[in-house]
């Protein structure tokens, strides 16, 4: 293991499509100031899926809203295709918004019940009016998009309440694709769906990525889903990135104790992937008054006095330099096996 100050990176040598460095975002709340993002850094490569995981309240949605420019961070930088989107205005800003779209969590709440499926899909073109100028062109493109997401062209005239949950999410995906984006932020896109329908939607997203080359920032609390879809994974805890790397590396050899605990609690039908469950003690600290040093130290069985004094460095594996963990005492395979037994009994 070696220490590094580099950010979690995508494929080495390739310029990332989306680059985030040291992003910080706070909110004023009753009782003080809540730091939702505390120095978050990550990269998203062209055409890849980056899984973003962590417990509720860790900052996943705030990060997504910041990347969509729905929130303005206090510090840090965002570069999209080499350009700072927060410095854009006019046509350039409109072009950025076209290239970054979102699929929402709840397909029942994210579609306007008073609009037909065709009108919902075509709605973005009202703002980006130069794409399809005539009604005939718009209708033809709506039919193409419906076909692309596995629905019938005749479904354009139906209303959201006439569709199932999975079909509604397909309409949401078609709407996100309407502007030809480079990045789609998927905020828990299958959590409201039945398991069988989840698989269908996930397979659709993978097919669209292969065909269109779109990149996904895939936010989820379901590690089994992230394992299935993600090329790389970023793990967040209380506003910080505590681990990131290639999905297989993170899932098979977690370096941060928090990641190991998350994985140990995830159900799996594969007996070879089952881990002895790590039972974390204590409550999640308040983001208004987080612990000093390592945010996870109050629940960590490996914590020492050092963990309370300073923010841990990013430590990378020698044989996997893109796999990093923010920890003074990162796990090794042997340590992880011993620690699981110790943590589950303490």
CSV table of C-alpha atoms in Angstrom, one decimal:
chain,number,residue,atom,x,y,z
A,1,UNK,CA,0.0,0.0,0.0
A,2,UNK,CA,1.1,3.6,-0.7
A,3,UNK,CA,-0.2,7.0,0.3
A,4,UNK,CA,-1.5,9.2,-2.5
A,5,UNK,CA,-3.2,12.6,-2.8
A,6,UNK,CA,-4.6,11.8,-6.2
A,7,UNK,CA,-8.4,11.7,-6.7
A,8,UNK,CA,-10.3,8.5,-7.5
A,9,UNK,CA,-9.6,8.1,-11.2
A,10,UNK,CA,-11.1,6.3,-14.2
A,11,UNK,CA,-9.1,4.5,-16.9
A,12,UNK,CA,-5.5,5.6,-16.7
A,13,UNK,CA,-4.3,7.8,-19.6
A,14,UNK,CA,-7.8,8.8,-20.7
A,15,UNK,CA,-9.2,12.2,-20.1
A,16,UNK,CA,-12.4,11.8,-18.0
A,17,UNK,CA,-15.6,13.2,-19.4
A,18,UNK,CA,-16.6,14.4,-15.9
A,19,UNK,CA,-14.0,15.4,-13.3
A,20,UNK,CA,-14.9,16.5,-9.7
A,21,UNK,CA,-12.2,17.7,-7.4
A,22,UNK,CA,-12.6,18.6,-3.6
A,23,UNK,CA,-16.3,19.5,-3.9
A,24,UNK,CA,-17.8,20.9,-0.7
A,25,UNK,CA,-21.4,21.8,0.0
A,26,UNK,CA,-23.0,22.9,3.2
A,27,UNK,CA,-26.5,23.7,4.3
A,28,UNK,CA,-27.7,26.0,7.1
A,29,UNK,CA,-30.0,24.0,9.4
A,30,UNK,CA,-31.6,24.4,12.8
A,31,UNK,CA,-28.8,23.8,15.2
A,32,UNK,CA,-25.9,24.6,13.0
A,33,UNK,CA,-24.3,23.9,9.6
A,34,UNK,CA,-24.7,20.6,7.8
A,35,UNK,CA,-21.8,19.6,5.6
A,36,UNK,CA,-23.3,17.4,2.9
A,37,UNK,CA,-20.2,17.1,0.8
A,38,UNK,CA,-16.7,17.4,2.3
A,39,UNK,CA,-13.9,17.4,-0.3
A,40,UNK,CA,-15.5,14.9,-2.7
A,41,UNK,CA,-13.4,13.9,-5.8
A,42,UNK,CA,-14.3,11.5,-8.6
A,43,UNK,CA,-14.0,10.9,-12.3
A,44,UNK,CA,-16.5,9.5,-14.8
A,45,UNK,CA,-15.1,8.2,-18.1
A,46,UNK,CA,-16.9,8.3,-21.4
A,47,UNK,CA,-19.3,5.4,-21.8
A,48,UNK,CA,-18.7,3.9,-18.3
A,49,UNK,CA,-21.0,3.3,-15.4
A,50,UNK,CA,-19.8,4.7,-12.0
A,51,UNK,CA,-21.7,3.3,-9.1
A,52,UNK,CA,-22.2,5.6,-6.1
A,53,UNK,CA,-23.1,3.9,-2.9
A,54,UNK,CA,-23.5,4.7,0.8
A,55,UNK,CA,-26.1,4.9,3.6
A,56,UNK,CA,-29.0,7.5,3.5
A,57,UNK,CA,-27.7,10.9,4.3
A,58,UNK,CA,-24.1,10.3,3.1
A,59,UNK,CA,-24.3,13.0,0.3
A,60,UNK,CA,-25.1,10.9,-2.8
A,61,UNK,CA,-28.2,13.0,-3.9
A,62,UNK,CA,-26.5,16.3,-3.0
A,63,UNK,CA,-23.6,15.3,-5.2
A,64,UNK,CA,-26.0,14.4,-8.0
A,65,UNK,CA,-27.8,17.7,-7.7
A,66,UNK,CA,-24.5,19.6,-7.7
A,67,UNK,CA,-23.4,17.9,-10.9
A,68,UNK,CA,-26.8,18.8,-12.5
A,69,UNK,CA,-26.2,22.4,-11.3
A,70,UNK,CA,-29.3,22.3,-9.1
A,71,UNK,CA,-27.0,23.1,-6.1
A,72,UNK,CA,-23.9,25.3,-6.2
A,73,UNK,CA,-21.0,24.1,-4.1
A,74,UNK,CA,-19.0,26.4,-1.8
A,75,UNK,CA,-15.7,25.2,-3.1
A,76,UNK,CA,-14.1,22.7,-5.4
A,77,UNK,CA,-14.2,22.3,-9.1
A,78,UNK,CA,-16.4,20.4,-11.7
A,79,UNK,CA,-15.1,19.9,-15.2
A,80,UNK,CA,-17.3,18.5,-17.9
A,81,UNK,CA,-15.5,17.7,-21.1
A,82,UNK,CA,-12.8,20.1,-19.9
A,83,UNK,CA,-15.2,23.0,-19.2
A,84,UNK,CA,-16.4,24.4,-15.8
A,85,UNK,CA,-20.3,24.3,-16.2
A,86,UNK,CA,-20.7,26.8,-13.3
A,87,UNK,CA,-18.9,29.4,-15.5
A,88,UNK,CA,-21.2,28.9,-18.5
A,89,UNK,CA,-24.2,31.1,-19.5
A,90,UNK,CA,-26.6,31.4,-22.4
A,91,UNK,CA,-26.3,28.9,-25.2
A,92,UNK,CA,-23.2,27.2,-23.7
A,93,UNK,CA,-25.1,26.6,-20.4
A,94,UNK,CA,-28.1,25.3,-22.4
A,95,UNK,CA,-25.8,22.9,-24.3
A,96,UNK,CA,-24.4,21.6,-21.0
A,97,UNK,CA,-27.9,20.9,-19.6
A,98,UNK,CA,-28.7,19.0,-22.8
A,99,UNK,CA,-25.7,16.7,-22.3
A,100,UNK,CA,-26.4,15.8,-18.7
A,101,UNK,CA,-29.8,14.3,-17.9
A,102,UNK,CA,-31.4,12.4,-15.1
A,103,UNK,CA,-33.6,9.3,-14.5
A,104,UNK,CA,-35.5,9.7,-11.2
A,105,UNK,CA,-36.2,7.2,-8.5
A,106,UNK,CA,-40.0,7.1,-8.4
A,107,UNK,CA,-41.6,6.5,-11.8
A,108,UNK,CA,-45.0,7.2,-10.3
A,109,UNK,CA,-44.1,10.7,-9.1
A,110,UNK,CA,-41.6,11.8,-11.9
A,111,UNK,CA,-44.1,11.8,-14.7
A,112,UNK,CA,-46.8,14.4,-15.2
A,113,UNK,CA,-50.2,12.5,-15.0
A,114,UNK,CA,-51.8,15.2,-17.2
A,115,UNK,CA,-49.4,14.7,-20.1
A,116,UNK,CA,-49.3,11.8,-22.6
A,117,UNK,CA,-46.2,9.7,-22.8
A,118,UNK,CA,-45.4,11.3,-26.2
A,119,UNK,CA,-45.7,14.8,-24.7
A,120,UNK,CA,-43.6,13.8,-21.7
A,121,UNK,CA,-40.8,12.6,-24.0
A,122,UNK,CA,-41.0,15.6,-26.3
A,123,UNK,CA,-41.2,18.2,-23.4
A,124,UNK,CA,-37.4,18.8,-23.3
A,125,UNK,CA,-37.5,20.0,-26.9
A,126,UNK,CA,-39.6,22.9,-25.9
A,127,UNK,CA,-36.5,24.4,-24.2
A,128,UNK,CA,-34.0,23.0,-26.7
A,129,UNK,CA,-36.1,24.1,-29.7
A,130,UNK,CA,-33.4,23.8,-32.3
A,131,UNK,CA,-33.4,20.0,-32.3
A,132,UNK,CA,-36.7,19.0,-33.8
A,133,UNK,CA,-38.5,22.0,-35.4
A,134,UNK,CA,-41.6,20.4,-36.9
A,135,UNK,CA,-44.4,18.5,-35.3
A,136,UNK,CA,-43.8,15.6,-37.7
A,137,UNK,CA,-40.1,15.4,-36.8
A,138,UNK,CA,-40.9,15.4,-33.1
A,139,UNK,CA,-43.6,12.7,-33.5
A,140,UNK,CA,-41.2,10.5,-35.5
A,141,UNK,CA,-38.4,10.9,-32.9
A,142,UNK,CA,-40.9,10.1,-30.1
A,143,UNK,CA,-41.8,6.8,-31.8
A,144,UNK,CA,-38.1,6.0,-32.3
A,145,UNK,CA,-37.4,6.6,-28.6
A,146,UNK,CA,-40.4,4.5,-27.5
A,147,UNK,CA,-39.1,1.7,-29.6
A,148,UNK,CA,-35.6,2.2,-28.2
A,149,UNK,CA,-36.8,1.6,-24.7
A,150,UNK,CA,-39.0,-1.4,-25.5
A,151,UNK,CA,-42.4,0.3,-25.8
A,152,UNK,CA,-44.8,0.5,-28.8
A,153,UNK,CA,-45.1,3.6,-30.9
A,154,UNK,CA,-48.8,3.6,-30.2
A,155,UNK,CA,-48.0,4.1,-26.5
A,156,UNK,CA,-47.3,7.8,-27.3
A,157,UNK,CA,-51.0,8.7,-26.9
A,158,UNK,CA,-51.4,6.9,-23.5
A,159,UNK,CA,-51.1,8.6,-20.1
A,160,UNK,CA,-48.8,7.5,-17.2
A,161,UNK,CA,-51.6,5.9,-15.2
A,162,UNK,CA,-52.1,3.5,-18.1
A,163,UNK,CA,-48.6,2.0,-17.6
A,164,UNK,CA,-47.0,-0.3,-15.1
A,165,UNK,CA,-44.1,0.9,-12.9
A,166,UNK,CA,-41.5,-0.6,-15.2
A,167,UNK,CA,-43.1,0.9,-18.3
A,168,UNK,CA,-43.2,4.3,-16.6
A,169,UNK,CA,-39.5,4.1,-15.8
A,170,UNK,CA,-38.9,3.3,-19.5
A,171,UNK,CA,-40.7,6.5,-20.4
A,172,UNK,CA,-38.5,8.3,-18.0
A,173,UNK,CA,-35.4,6.8,-19.6
A,174,UNK,CA,-36.8,7.8,-23.1
A,175,UNK,CA,-37.2,11.4,-21.8
A,176,UNK,CA,-33.7,11.4,-20.5
A,177,UNK,CA,-32.4,10.2,-23.9
A,178,UNK,CA,-34.5,12.7,-25.9
A,179,UNK,CA,-31.7,15.3,-25.9
A,180,UNK,CA,-28.9,12.9,-26.8
A,181,UNK,CA,-27.0,13.2,-23.5
A,182,UNK,CA,-23.4,12.2,-22.8
A,183,UNK,CA,-24.1,11.5,-19.1
A,184,UNK,CA,-27.3,10.2,-17.3
A,185,UNK,CA,-27.5,10.5,-13.6
A,186,UNK,CA,-29.6,7.5,-12.4
A,187,UNK,CA,-30.9,8.2,-8.9
A,188,UNK,CA,-32.0,4.8,-7.5
A,189,UNK,CA,-33.7,4.1,-10.8
A,190,UNK,CA,-35.0,0.6,-9.9
A,191,UNK,CA,-35.5,0.8,-6.2
A,192,UNK,CA,-39.3,1.3,-6.6
A,193,UNK,CA,-39.7,-1.6,-8.9
A,194,UNK,CA,-40.4,-5.4,-8.4
A,195,UNK,CA,-37.3,-7.6,-8.6
A,196,UNK,CA,-38.2,-9.1,-12.0
A,197,UNK,CA,-38.9,-5.6,-13.4
A,198,UNK,CA,-35.6,-4.3,-12.0
A,199,UNK,CA,-33.7,-6.8,-14.0
A,200,UNK,CA,-35.5,-5.8,-17.2
A,201,UNK,CA,-34.7,-2.1,-16.6
A,202,UNK,CA,-31.1,-2.7,-15.8
A,203,UNK,CA,-30.7,-4.8,-18.9
A,204,UNK,CA,-32.2,-2.0,-20.9
A,205,UNK,CA,-29.8,0.5,-19.5
A,206,UNK,CA,-26.9,-1.7,-20.4
A,207,UNK,CA,-28.2,-2.2,-23.9
A,208,UNK,CA,-28.6,1.6,-24.4
A,209,UNK,CA,-25.1,2.2,-23.1
A,210,UNK,CA,-23.6,-0.3,-25.6
A,211,UNK,CA,-25.7,1.2,-28.5
A,212,UNK,CA,-25.4,5.0,-27.6
A,213,UNK,CA,-22.1,5.2,-25.6
A,214,UNK,CA,-23.8,7.1,-22.8
A,215,UNK,CA,-22.1,7.2,-19.3
A,216,UNK,CA,-24.1,6.6,-16.1
A,217,UNK,CA,-23.6,7.9,-12.6
A,218,UNK,CA,-25.6,5.2,-10.9
A,219,UNK,CA,-26.7,6.0,-7.4
A,220,UNK,CA,-28.0,3.1,-5.3
A,221,UNK,CA,-28.1,1.6,-1.8
A,222,UNK,CA,-28.5,-1.9,-3.3
A,223,UNK,CA,-25.0,-3.3,-3.6
A,224,UNK,CA,-26.2,-6.3,-5.6
A,225,UNK,CA,-27.5,-4.0,-8.3
A,226,UNK,CA,-24.3,-1.9,-8.3
A,227,UNK,CA,-22.2,-5.1,-8.6
A,228,UNK,CA,-24.3,-6.0,-11.7
A,229,UNK,CA,-24.1,-2.7,-13.5
A,230,UNK,CA,-21.0,-0.7,-12.4
A,231,UNK,CA,-17.6,-0.6,-14.0
A,232,UNK,CA,-16.2,1.3,-11.0
A,233,UNK,CA,-17.6,2.1,-7.6
A,234,UNK,CA,-17.4,5.1,-5.2
A,235,UNK,CA,-18.3,4.5,-1.6
A,236,UNK,CA,-19.4,7.6,0.5
A,237,UNK,CA,-19.8,8.0,4.2
A,238,UNK,CA,-21.0,11.3,5.9
A,239,UNK,CA,-20.1,13.5,2.9
A,240,UNK,CA,-16.7,11.9,2.1
A,241,UNK,CA,-15.5,9.4,-0.5
A,242,UNK,CA,-14.0,6.6,1.7
A,243,UNK,CA,-13.2,4.1,-1.1
A,244,UNK,CA,-13.2,3.9,-4.8
A,245,UNK,CA,-11.9,1.6,-7.5
A,246,UNK,CA,-12.8,-1.0,-10.2
A,247,UNK,CA,-16.0,-2.7,-9.2
A,248,UNK,CA,-14.5,-6.2,-9.0
A,249,UNK,CA,-11.6,-4.9,-6.8
A,250,UNK,CA,-13.9,-3.1,-4.4
A,251,UNK,CA,-16.4,-5.9,-4.0
A,252,UNK,CA,-13.8,-8.7,-3.8
A,253,UNK,CA,-11.1,-6.9,-1.8
A,254,UNK,CA,-12.6,-4.0,0.1
A,255,UNK,CA,-9.9,-1.8,1.8
A,256,UNK,CA,-12.0,0.4,4.0
A,257,UNK,CA,-13.7,-1.1,7.1
A,258,UNK,CA,-17.0,0.7,6.2
A,259,UNK,CA,-17.0,-0.9,2.7
A,260,UNK,CA,-16.3,-4.3,4.2
A,261,UNK,CA,-19.2,-3.8,6.6
A,262,UNK,CA,-21.6,-2.8,3.8
A,263,UNK,CA,-20.6,-5.8,1.7
A,264,UNK,CA,-21.0,-8.2,4.6
A,265,UNK,CA,-24.6,-7.1,5.1
A,266,UNK,CA,-25.5,-7.5,1.5
A,267,UNK,CA,-27.5,-10.6,0.7
A,268,UNK,CA,-26.1,-12.9,-2.0
A,269,UNK,CA,-27.2,-16.2,-3.5
A,270,UNK,CA,-23.6,-16.9,-4.5
A,271,UNK,CA,-22.1,-18.9,-1.5
A,272,UNK,CA,-18.6,-18.1,-2.7
A,273,UNK,CA,-19.3,-14.3,-2.2
A,274,UNK,CA,-20.9,-14.6,1.3
A,275,UNK,CA,-19.0,-12.9,4.1
A,276,UNK,CA,-19.3,-13.2,7.8
A,277,UNK,CA,-21.5,-10.3,8.7
A,278,UNK,CA,-19.9,-7.3,10.4
A,279,UNK,CA,-22.2,-5.8,13.0
A,280,UNK,CA,-21.4,-2.1,13.4
A,281,UNK,CA,-21.9,-0.7,16.9
A,282,UNK,CA,-23.3,2.7,17.7
A,283,UNK,CA,-25.3,5.2,15.7
A,284,UNK,CA,-24.4,7.1,12.6
A,285,UNK,CA,-23.0,10.4,13.8
A,286,UNK,CA,-24.8,13.6,13.1
A,287,UNK,CA,-23.6,15.4,9.9
A,288,UNK,CA,-24.1,18.7,11.9
A,289,UNK,CA,-21.5,17.6,14.4
A,290,UNK,CA,-19.4,14.9,12.7
A,291,UNK,CA,-16.4,13.2,14.5
A,292,UNK,CA,-13.0,14.7,14.1
A,293,UNK,CA,-10.4,13.0,11.8
A,294,UNK,CA,-11.9,9.9,10.2
A,295,UNK,CA,-15.7,10.2,10.1
A,296,UNK,CA,-16.1,6.5,10.5
A,297,UNK,CA,-13.9,6.1,13.6
A,298,UNK,CA,-16.8,6.1,16.1
A,299,UNK,CA,-18.2,2.9,14.6
A,300,UNK,CA,-14.9,1.3,13.4
A,301,UNK,CA,-13.4,-1.7,15.2
A,302,UNK,CA,-9.9,-0.8,13.8
A,303,UNK,CA,-9.9,2.8,15.1
A,304,UNK,CA,-6.9,4.1,17.0
A,305,UNK,CA,-6.0,7.5,18.6
A,306,UNK,CA,-4.5,8.5,15.2
A,307,UNK,CA,-7.9,8.3,13.5
A,308,UNK,CA,-9.2,11.1,15.7
A,309,UNK,CA,-6.4,13.6,15.0
A,310,UNK,CA,-6.5,14.1,11.2
A,311,UNK,CA,-8.3,13.2,8.0
A,312,UNK,CA,-6.8,9.9,6.8
A,313,UNK,CA,-4.9,9.9,3.5
A,314,UNK,CA,-6.0,8.1,0.4
A,315,UNK,CA,-4.1,4.8,0.4
A,316,UNK,CA,-3.8,2.9,-2.9
A,317,UNK,CA,-3.0,-0.7,-3.6
A,318,UNK,CA,0.4,-1.3,-5.2
A,319,UNK,CA,-1.0,-3.7,-7.7
A,320,UNK,CA,-4.1,-1.7,-8.3
A,321,UNK,CA,-3.3,2.0,-8.3
A,322,UNK,CA,-6.9,3.1,-9.1
A,323,UNK,CA,-8.2,1.3,-6.0
A,324,UNK,CA,-7.9,3.8,-3.1
A,325,UNK,CA,-9.3,4.0,0.4
A,326,UNK,CA,-9.3,6.9,2.9
A,327,UNK,CA,-8.0,5.0,5.9
A,328,UNK,CA,-5.1,4.9,8.3
A,329,UNK,CA,-5.5,1.2,8.7
A,330,UNK,CA,-6.8,-0.3,5.4
A,331,UNK,CA,-7.7,-3.9,5.3
A,332,UNK,CA,-5.6,-6.7,3.9
A,333,UNK,CA,-7.3,-10.0,3.0
A,334,UNK,CA,-6.0,-11.7,6.1
A,335,UNK,CA,-6.9,-8.7,8.3
A,336,UNK,CA,-10.4,-8.5,6.8
A,337,UNK,CA,-11.1,-12.2,7.7
A,338,UNK,CA,-9.9,-11.7,11.3
A,339,UNK,CA,-11.7,-8.4,11.6
A,340,UNK,CA,-15.0,-9.7,10.5
A,341,UNK,CA,-15.0,-12.2,13.3
A,342,UNK,CA,-13.9,-9.7,15.8
A,343,UNK,CA,-16.3,-7.0,14.7
A,344,UNK,CA,-19.3,-9.3,14.8
A,345,UNK,CA,-18.7,-10.3,18.4
A,346,UNK,CA,-17.7,-6.9,19.9
